[in-house]
XYZ file of C-alpha atoms in Angstrom:
550
model
C 106.698 60.625 -94.487
C 108.231 60.281 -91.029
C 111.564 58.426 -91.280
C 111.520 56.017 -88.358
C 111.085 52.282 -88.434
C 108.760 51.303 -85.623
C 105.728 53.053 -84.190
C 103.012 52.332 -81.679
C 99.500 53.716 -81.448
C 97.970 54.695 -78.138
C 94.190 55.154 -78.009
C 92.572 56.913 -75.055
C 88.819 57.207 -74.543
C 88.084 59.899 -71.990
C 84.806 61.305 -70.768
C 84.224 63.642 -73.704
C 86.423 62.434 -76.548
C 88.481 59.658 -78.091
C 92.121 60.469 -78.760
C 94.986 58.690 -80.461
C 98.709 59.274 -80.789
C 101.467 57.840 -82.940
C 104.431 57.253 -80.631
C 107.991 56.112 -81.335
C 110.084 53.807 -79.152
C 111.567 56.777 -77.239
C 108.114 57.979 -76.189
C 107.915 60.928 -78.589
C 104.388 61.742 -79.732
C 104.695 62.248 -83.482
C 101.058 62.950 -84.271
C 97.863 63.276 -82.291
C 94.139 63.436 -83.073
C 90.928 63.875 -81.105
C 87.255 63.291 -81.870
C 84.265 64.088 -79.617
C 81.958 61.419 -78.245
C 78.373 61.870 -77.158
C 77.028 61.698 -73.613
C 73.363 61.605 -72.624
C 72.324 62.995 -69.232
C 68.590 62.169 -69.090
C 68.253 62.979 -65.388
C 70.507 63.906 -62.456
C 73.222 61.293 -61.759
C 72.460 59.373 -64.990
C 75.188 59.518 -67.657
C 75.077 57.266 -70.725
C 77.172 56.758 -73.846
C 77.229 54.608 -76.987
C 79.835 51.924 -77.690
C 79.272 52.237 -81.453
C 79.818 55.993 -81.260
C 83.019 55.483 -79.268
C 84.399 52.816 -81.612
C 83.708 55.024 -84.632
C 85.568 57.880 -82.926
C 88.511 55.554 -82.204
C 88.676 54.530 -85.857
C 88.622 58.162 -86.977
C 91.524 59.237 -84.773
C 93.684 56.171 -85.454
C 93.389 56.716 -89.201
C 94.410 60.352 -88.772
C 97.531 59.721 -86.700
C 98.811 56.902 -88.910
C 98.215 58.637 -92.237
C 101.908 59.572 -92.660
C 103.396 56.107 -92.088
C 103.151 52.699 -93.699
C 100.761 50.451 -91.803
C 103.491 47.817 -91.575
C 105.525 50.246 -89.465
C 102.818 50.288 -86.777
C 103.946 47.469 -84.519
C 101.298 47.571 -81.821
C 98.157 49.252 -80.524
C 97.158 49.885 -76.921
C 93.788 51.019 -75.608
C 92.771 52.746 -72.403
C 89.390 54.147 -71.436
C 87.259 55.352 -68.573
C 85.955 52.730 -66.158
C 82.486 52.682 -67.708
C 80.131 49.699 -68.026
C 79.258 48.399 -71.523
C 76.256 46.119 -72.132
C 75.909 43.895 -75.221
C 73.422 41.171 -76.092
C 74.358 37.574 -76.899
C 75.163 38.545 -80.496
C 77.453 41.376 -79.424
C 75.009 44.151 -80.277
C 74.393 47.199 -78.041
C 71.864 46.674 -75.257
C 70.129 49.571 -73.560
C 71.051 50.845 -70.100
C 68.504 53.646 -70.437
C 65.031 53.819 -68.952
C 63.858 55.129 -72.318
C 64.940 51.909 -74.005
C 67.325 53.127 -76.741
C 69.813 50.335 -77.408
C 72.257 52.901 -78.775
C 72.730 54.126 -75.203
C 74.441 51.007 -73.872
C 77.155 52.422 -71.593
C 76.781 53.493 -67.970
C 79.453 56.199 -67.753
C 81.982 56.061 -64.906
C 80.535 59.158 -63.206
C 76.970 57.806 -63.208
C 75.687 57.617 -59.622
C 72.307 55.964 -60.235
C 73.398 52.962 -58.149
C 74.087 54.811 -54.888
C 71.370 52.910 -53.020
C 72.648 49.583 -54.386
C 76.185 50.470 -53.276
C 74.915 51.218 -49.775
C 73.191 47.827 -49.614
C 76.305 46.034 -50.824
C 78.356 47.773 -48.146
C 76.038 46.514 -45.398
C 77.206 42.971 -46.216
C 80.728 43.817 -44.978
C 81.969 41.099 -47.309
C 85.700 40.362 -47.242
C 86.242 41.640 -50.812
C 85.272 45.143 -49.681
C 88.532 45.549 -47.780
C 90.196 45.891 -51.189
C 88.116 48.966 -52.042
C 88.880 50.930 -48.899
C 86.097 49.248 -46.942
C 83.187 50.580 -48.999
C 82.275 50.020 -52.627
C 81.567 53.088 -54.760
C 78.489 53.571 -56.970
C 81.044 54.208 -59.735
C 82.132 50.544 -59.631
C 80.579 47.701 -61.603
C 78.719 45.587 -58.987
C 76.283 48.335 -57.854
C 75.616 49.313 -61.473
C 74.953 45.698 -62.444
C 72.582 45.309 -59.505
C 70.733 48.480 -60.544
C 70.324 47.154 -64.088
C 68.955 43.847 -62.828
C 66.495 45.552 -60.492
C 65.360 48.306 -62.858
C 65.852 47.050 -66.426
C 65.407 43.321 -65.977
C 63.423 42.586 -69.116
C 64.935 45.242 -71.385
C 68.552 44.662 -70.417
C 69.492 42.105 -67.793
C 67.706 39.089 -69.244
C 69.103 39.757 -72.731
C 72.701 40.508 -71.726
C 75.439 38.367 -73.223
C 78.505 40.485 -72.456
C 79.205 42.976 -69.673
C 82.478 44.759 -70.347
C 84.525 47.475 -68.744
C 85.001 49.967 -71.588
C 88.775 49.307 -71.994
C 88.035 45.589 -72.407
C 85.241 46.298 -74.874
C 87.742 48.121 -77.078
C 90.189 45.192 -77.182
C 87.260 42.835 -77.857
C 86.124 45.047 -80.724
C 89.689 45.136 -82.073
C 90.556 41.443 -81.735
C 87.378 39.452 -81.191
C 88.823 38.135 -77.914
C 86.618 38.431 -74.830
C 89.588 38.307 -72.452
C 89.561 40.910 -69.707
C 92.285 43.100 -68.286
C 93.476 42.355 -64.783
C 93.424 46.134 -64.266
C 89.713 46.481 -65.031
C 88.534 43.463 -63.072
C 90.665 44.042 -59.977
C 90.004 47.766 -59.731
C 86.295 47.921 -60.551
C 84.802 44.410 -60.335
C 86.209 42.928 -57.038
C 88.320 40.315 -58.868
C 91.457 39.074 -57.092
C 94.753 38.294 -58.824
C 95.286 35.377 -56.430
C 91.771 34.187 -55.547
C 89.963 35.215 -58.756
C 86.180 35.701 -58.361
C 84.413 35.350 -55.013
C 81.262 33.280 -55.548
C 79.915 34.196 -52.121
C 80.132 37.930 -52.818
C 78.030 37.803 -55.984
C 75.560 35.419 -54.351
C 75.202 37.588 -51.267
C 74.518 40.807 -53.184
C 71.852 39.204 -55.381
C 73.808 38.541 -58.577
C 74.245 34.767 -58.272
C 73.209 34.355 -61.915
C 76.648 35.676 -62.922
C 78.279 32.770 -61.074
C 76.254 29.988 -62.681
C 77.891 30.273 -66.121
C 81.431 30.493 -64.710
C 81.407 34.277 -65.049
C 81.294 34.041 -68.841
C 79.367 37.313 -69.095
C 81.831 39.338 -67.015
C 85.139 37.587 -67.658
C 86.618 34.123 -67.255
C 89.840 34.730 -69.244
C 92.029 37.389 -67.625
C 95.317 38.876 -68.863
C 97.877 41.292 -67.431
C 98.133 44.803 -68.914
C 100.145 44.827 -72.131
C 99.930 41.096 -72.828
C 99.061 40.398 -76.445
C 95.318 39.909 -76.963
C 94.269 37.079 -79.259
C 95.874 37.120 -82.699
C 95.950 40.896 -82.939
C 93.637 43.000 -85.088
C 90.925 41.102 -86.904
C 90.479 41.705 -90.606
C 87.371 43.830 -90.078
C 88.887 45.893 -87.254
C 92.054 46.436 -89.285
C 89.987 47.853 -92.142
C 88.047 50.129 -89.781
C 91.215 51.402 -88.091
C 93.263 51.661 -91.277
C 95.925 49.266 -89.985
C 97.248 45.828 -90.920
C 95.458 42.638 -89.950
C 97.289 40.885 -87.116
C 98.841 44.063 -85.680
C 99.541 43.373 -81.998
C 97.003 44.662 -79.476
C 97.980 44.977 -75.820
C 95.667 44.135 -72.947
C 94.100 47.412 -71.888
C 94.249 49.745 -68.902
C 91.822 52.150 -67.278
C 92.681 55.666 -68.486
C 94.167 56.949 -65.236
C 96.332 53.857 -64.920
C 97.636 54.430 -68.437
C 98.625 57.933 -67.360
C 100.578 56.510 -64.454
C 102.249 53.940 -66.696
C 103.232 56.674 -69.143
C 105.189 58.788 -66.661
C 105.995 57.121 -63.330
C 108.929 55.087 -64.666
C 110.841 58.080 -66.054
C 114.572 58.458 -65.366
C 114.884 61.417 -62.958
C 118.673 61.654 -62.762
C 119.960 65.213 -62.775
C 116.674 66.838 -61.742
C 117.493 67.216 -58.035
C 114.461 65.221 -56.926
C 114.158 63.374 -53.608
C 112.933 60.252 -55.425
C 116.132 59.942 -57.507
C 117.740 57.378 -55.213
C 114.466 55.935 -53.971
C 112.345 53.085 -55.362
C 109.488 53.800 -57.752
C 107.145 53.437 -54.773
C 108.227 56.930 -53.616
C 106.379 58.425 -56.599
C 102.680 59.302 -56.554
C 101.043 59.512 -59.977
C 98.360 62.194 -60.113
C 96.211 62.025 -63.232
C 93.931 65.033 -63.282
C 91.221 65.819 -65.801
C 87.439 65.711 -65.422
C 88.177 63.776 -62.237
C 91.492 62.962 -60.562
C 93.205 59.718 -59.602
C 96.069 59.388 -57.126
C 98.123 56.242 -57.828
C 100.464 54.957 -55.112
C 102.626 51.859 -55.633
C 104.009 49.560 -52.940
C 106.078 46.400 -52.726
C 103.726 44.871 -50.172
C 99.969 45.199 -49.763
C 98.954 48.338 -47.844
C 95.336 48.784 -46.791
C 94.254 52.428 -46.607
C 90.788 53.203 -45.192
C 88.729 55.089 -47.757
C 91.222 54.472 -50.577
C 90.702 51.788 -53.217
C 93.059 48.826 -53.261
C 95.535 47.395 -52.703
C 95.394 45.876 -56.182
C 98.183 43.521 -57.254
C 99.752 44.147 -60.689
C 96.899 46.448 -61.709
C 99.245 49.067 -63.196
C 102.882 47.970 -62.858
C 103.479 44.189 -62.829
C 104.647 42.848 -59.484
C 103.678 45.923 -57.463
C 100.588 46.694 -55.404
C 98.500 49.749 -56.234
C 96.376 51.995 -54.032
C 94.062 54.300 -55.946
C 92.814 57.468 -54.333
C 90.729 59.928 -56.255
C 88.412 62.904 -56.531
C 85.172 62.270 -58.408
C 85.151 65.744 -59.924
C 88.063 68.157 -60.374
C 88.152 69.707 -63.834
C 84.390 69.330 -63.927
C 84.066 71.246 -60.649
C 86.314 74.055 -61.899
C 84.293 74.284 -65.112
C 81.046 74.267 -63.135
C 82.189 77.044 -60.798
C 83.301 79.200 -63.720
C 80.501 78.556 -66.202
C 77.596 78.941 -63.762
C 78.858 82.263 -62.382
C 77.077 85.470 -63.369
C 80.354 86.961 -64.626
C 81.145 84.082 -66.996
C 79.904 85.834 -70.177
C 82.183 88.801 -69.402
C 85.099 86.474 -68.648
C 84.560 84.504 -71.835
C 84.520 87.645 -73.963
C 87.632 89.146 -72.337
C 89.547 85.880 -72.615
C 88.633 85.617 -76.292
C 89.623 89.205 -77.083
C 92.983 88.735 -75.333
C 93.729 85.508 -77.200
C 93.861 83.464 -73.999
C 91.988 80.489 -72.647
C 89.624 81.100 -69.742
C 92.079 79.634 -67.217
C 95.008 81.598 -68.669
C 93.027 84.818 -68.402
C 91.987 84.076 -64.818
C 95.548 83.214 -63.797
C 96.839 86.471 -65.289
C 94.005 88.416 -63.667
C 94.827 86.945 -60.247
C 98.521 87.771 -60.630
C 97.582 91.366 -61.417
C 95.255 91.516 -58.435
C 98.005 90.215 -56.148
C 100.442 92.774 -57.544
C 97.964 95.597 -56.953
C 97.697 94.493 -53.325
C 101.483 94.137 -52.984
C 101.301 90.391 -52.385
C 104.136 88.078 -53.414
C 101.677 85.547 -54.882
C 97.922 85.286 -55.494
C 97.537 82.444 -52.968
C 96.589 84.606 -49.990
C 93.888 86.534 -51.866
C 91.226 84.103 -50.622
C 91.937 83.816 -46.908
C 88.264 84.427 -46.130
C 86.806 82.338 -48.973
C 86.642 78.585 -48.383
C 85.422 75.724 -50.584
C 84.674 72.059 -49.968
C 84.843 70.755 -53.565
C 82.957 67.435 -53.416
C 80.106 68.479 -55.705
C 79.893 64.848 -56.887
C 80.580 63.081 -53.596
C 83.882 62.121 -51.986
C 85.758 59.200 -53.498
C 88.796 59.348 -51.178
C 89.686 59.235 -48.384
C 86.176 59.493 -46.896
C 84.457 57.252 -49.441
C 81.174 59.108 -49.044
C 79.160 59.721 -52.243
C 76.525 61.643 -50.263
C 78.820 64.610 -49.603
C 78.168 67.803 -51.537
C 79.995 71.039 -52.302
C 80.219 73.912 -49.832
C 81.286 77.562 -50.106
C 81.888 79.871 -47.143
C 82.588 83.579 -47.580
C 80.279 84.756 -50.379
C 79.287 88.408 -50.746
C 76.493 90.244 -52.557
C 78.781 91.160 -55.465
C 79.067 88.846 -58.475
C 81.582 90.507 -60.779
C 84.668 89.242 -62.573
C 86.825 89.675 -59.477
C 84.419 87.536 -57.449
C 84.583 84.821 -60.108
C 88.386 84.910 -60.197
C 88.609 84.589 -56.419
C 86.102 81.727 -56.322
C 88.107 79.974 -59.048
C 91.286 80.368 -56.967
C 89.590 79.105 -53.805
C 88.298 76.078 -55.736
C 91.749 75.245 -57.117
C 93.149 75.454 -53.590
C 90.357 73.245 -52.248
C 91.144 70.563 -54.821
C 94.791 70.686 -53.733
C 93.692 70.315 -50.110
C 91.749 67.248 -51.248
C 94.977 65.811 -52.649
C 96.730 66.562 -49.347
C 93.899 64.769 -47.525
C 94.427 61.676 -49.702
C 98.212 61.910 -49.403
C 98.025 62.019 -45.606
C 95.812 58.916 -45.604
C 98.294 57.067 -47.834
C 101.304 58.095 -45.767
C 99.521 57.375 -42.515
C 98.928 53.797 -43.664
C 102.558 53.183 -44.612
C 103.287 54.717 -48.012
C 106.488 56.784 -48.218
C 105.912 59.353 -50.979
C 108.406 62.094 -51.791
C 107.487 63.271 -55.302
C 104.313 63.896 -57.312
C 104.149 63.004 -61.016
C 101.272 64.830 -62.695
C 99.579 64.543 -66.084
C 96.166 65.164 -67.620
C 94.359 68.290 -68.732
C 94.724 70.167 -65.446
C 98.491 69.601 -65.438
C 98.600 72.211 -68.212
C 97.285 74.831 -65.778
C 100.325 76.360 -63.965
C 98.204 77.616 -61.063
C 96.752 74.157 -60.439
C 100.187 72.500 -60.547
C 102.018 75.049 -58.376
C 99.196 75.050 -55.834
C 99.527 71.281 -55.489
C 103.267 71.609 -54.916
C 102.783 74.360 -52.322
C 99.941 72.632 -50.468
C 101.600 69.200 -50.286
C 105.148 70.497 -49.827
C 106.343 68.085 -52.529
C 107.953 68.718 -55.928
C 105.768 68.065 -58.968
C 107.217 66.406 -62.061
C 105.562 67.131 -65.390
C 106.350 64.653 -68.183
C 108.216 65.573 -71.360
C 105.175 64.532 -73.336
C 102.094 66.206 -71.842
C 99.965 63.375 -73.251
C 101.191 60.758 -70.780
C 97.924 58.830 -70.949
C 98.436 58.304 -74.678
C 102.075 57.357 -74.112
C 100.927 54.843 -71.494
C 98.471 53.311 -73.961
C 101.217 53.157 -76.585
C 103.470 51.358 -74.078
C 100.847 48.593 -73.952
C 101.055 48.205 -77.722
C 104.855 48.355 -77.657
C 105.068 45.541 -75.125
C 102.468 43.455 -76.969
C 104.493 43.803 -80.182
C 107.461 42.016 -78.617
C 109.788 44.989 -79.131
C 110.298 45.223 -75.350
C 110.850 42.245 -73.071
C 108.952 43.765 -70.144
C 106.493 46.546 -69.435
C 109.112 48.093 -67.164
C 111.692 48.280 -69.959
C 109.149 49.981 -72.209
C 108.324 52.435 -69.415
C 112.001 53.241 -68.942
C 112.459 54.036 -72.636
C 109.194 55.827 -73.325
C 108.539 57.874 -70.143
C 110.614 61.078 -69.828
C 110.822 64.013 -67.419
C 109.845 67.411 -68.762
C 109.819 70.121 -66.089
C 109.892 70.164 -62.291
C 108.016 72.599 -60.047
C 109.373 72.936 -56.531
C 107.081 73.893 -53.634
C 107.190 77.445 -52.339
C 107.393 77.567 -48.565
C 106.412 81.224 -48.144
C 102.684 80.482 -47.900
C 102.983 77.220 -45.959
C 101.410 78.598 -42.780
C 98.548 80.096 -44.797
C 97.811 76.761 -46.480
C 98.024 74.903 -43.163
C 95.334 77.184 -41.735
C 93.110 76.897 -44.797
C 93.535 73.121 -44.732
C 92.333 73.098 -41.120
C 89.224 75.018 -42.245
C 88.842 72.551 -45.139
C 88.663 69.608 -42.729
C 86.298 71.514 -40.442
C 83.902 72.118 -43.341
C 83.228 68.428 -43.941
C 82.856 67.894 -40.210
C 80.236 70.644 -40.197
C 78.459 69.240 -43.256
C 78.078 65.882 -41.591
C 76.853 67.576 -38.427
C 74.224 69.476 -40.440
C 73.065 66.216 -42.038
C 72.825 64.581 -38.625
C 70.699 67.448 -37.306
C 68.325 67.262 -40.264
C 67.978 63.487 -39.943
C 67.256 63.596 -36.220
C 63.744 62.931 -34.975
């Protein structure tokens, strides 16, 4: 048995799995577990999941990570999840979001773009609330998805709906029985305002006035700040399912990316020779990179950034405004580029035989290729190969879901070397996307000097170093690679009463691991490739204009 007195459980539901960690009050992850969750993709742009499947996965992983401690030692639980839409009927049972009618499939996944046309219609209203989402609402947000459900599944779904949750809020409801919502979820994805609450005129104007008539009971009329204790803690039934004690504190939830920011951005950086050491926390950009990426920028005052979501008040750190940039597909784009290439079977076999992951093998291969060509780094291997990486639309700073991926510089060959070079060009393109977002943030008034990075892609040295080199900023990697889980645990720690504020919990539980400084030797090269990067989207829009002309 582990010999410490107080522990906290962080639960993170990502796109493909549910994870949990047992964390102590210093932020050390003592045990970790993961369980897959199912996704249905019945047609392009439609992605659906099951809330029952996700809850069962959460119960499995929580039981695993707490198996070595007494349940009375677990002081609090925090949940985070993707910003996906959950539909339940009036009795709290799953309600279909699928054209095929299966009630099991009751979640519209965050990356679902079925509501693109509805989002476009909402944006034509130019309603005042849209200025808080960069001027244009995304099909990944709740209002367009709700409008799609009303227009396409009225009888099967809309008319029977009793609860419409963001997935993080569904998890706290399932754990506590309380239908309170997180300020994070509602502000960031539902157009709620911390000061003005719901805008009746917005919902009426977009055709969802029926949500107003019952005082927003279906989408949230009780709102709490992240980390505040939800209800009376775990219900008896939830405690049994999770293997914990009834009444264990549950913190108000966060969206997964925001939990990642919470779990690392407050770390003490003294002694690491970082420019942000003597600067406020607002000088730190949190970059949470996995299937997609989120770029979290804090500010003391509200800053409006065209094409970037927010500003959102107290959505991540209490008392501070948040702007949220992002890329709709990052890890997913890298996987797509690799796995659809003709040389993937060869790559997979060679990586397996060498005992390396696919990315490790590719990184080593590129280093060898650079050495053979007497280059100081692999970066300049792809000077004639350019990628625009928005295979799933542009979230920031262009806010254009219609954009698609582009590649310039392909040849007739399709061997392992071609795959490795395309992988490198894609990684660079994603870093240029971060630079694009960073320039928009700084141009609007943010003063950012350091990147803090977590998520699956932060474990890829090439991805991390490329971001440092392209942005010219140092990248901080947290002591605990699982910062999202630490962030979720911080919610439980605060809810337990063991910390007086979220900030004090952040200061104790977030820690610096390693720091990667930017290399300046390839700066001119990256500046030129970035200029090509910007030209590519200009060209794509020009092509679209030509094809739409009469």
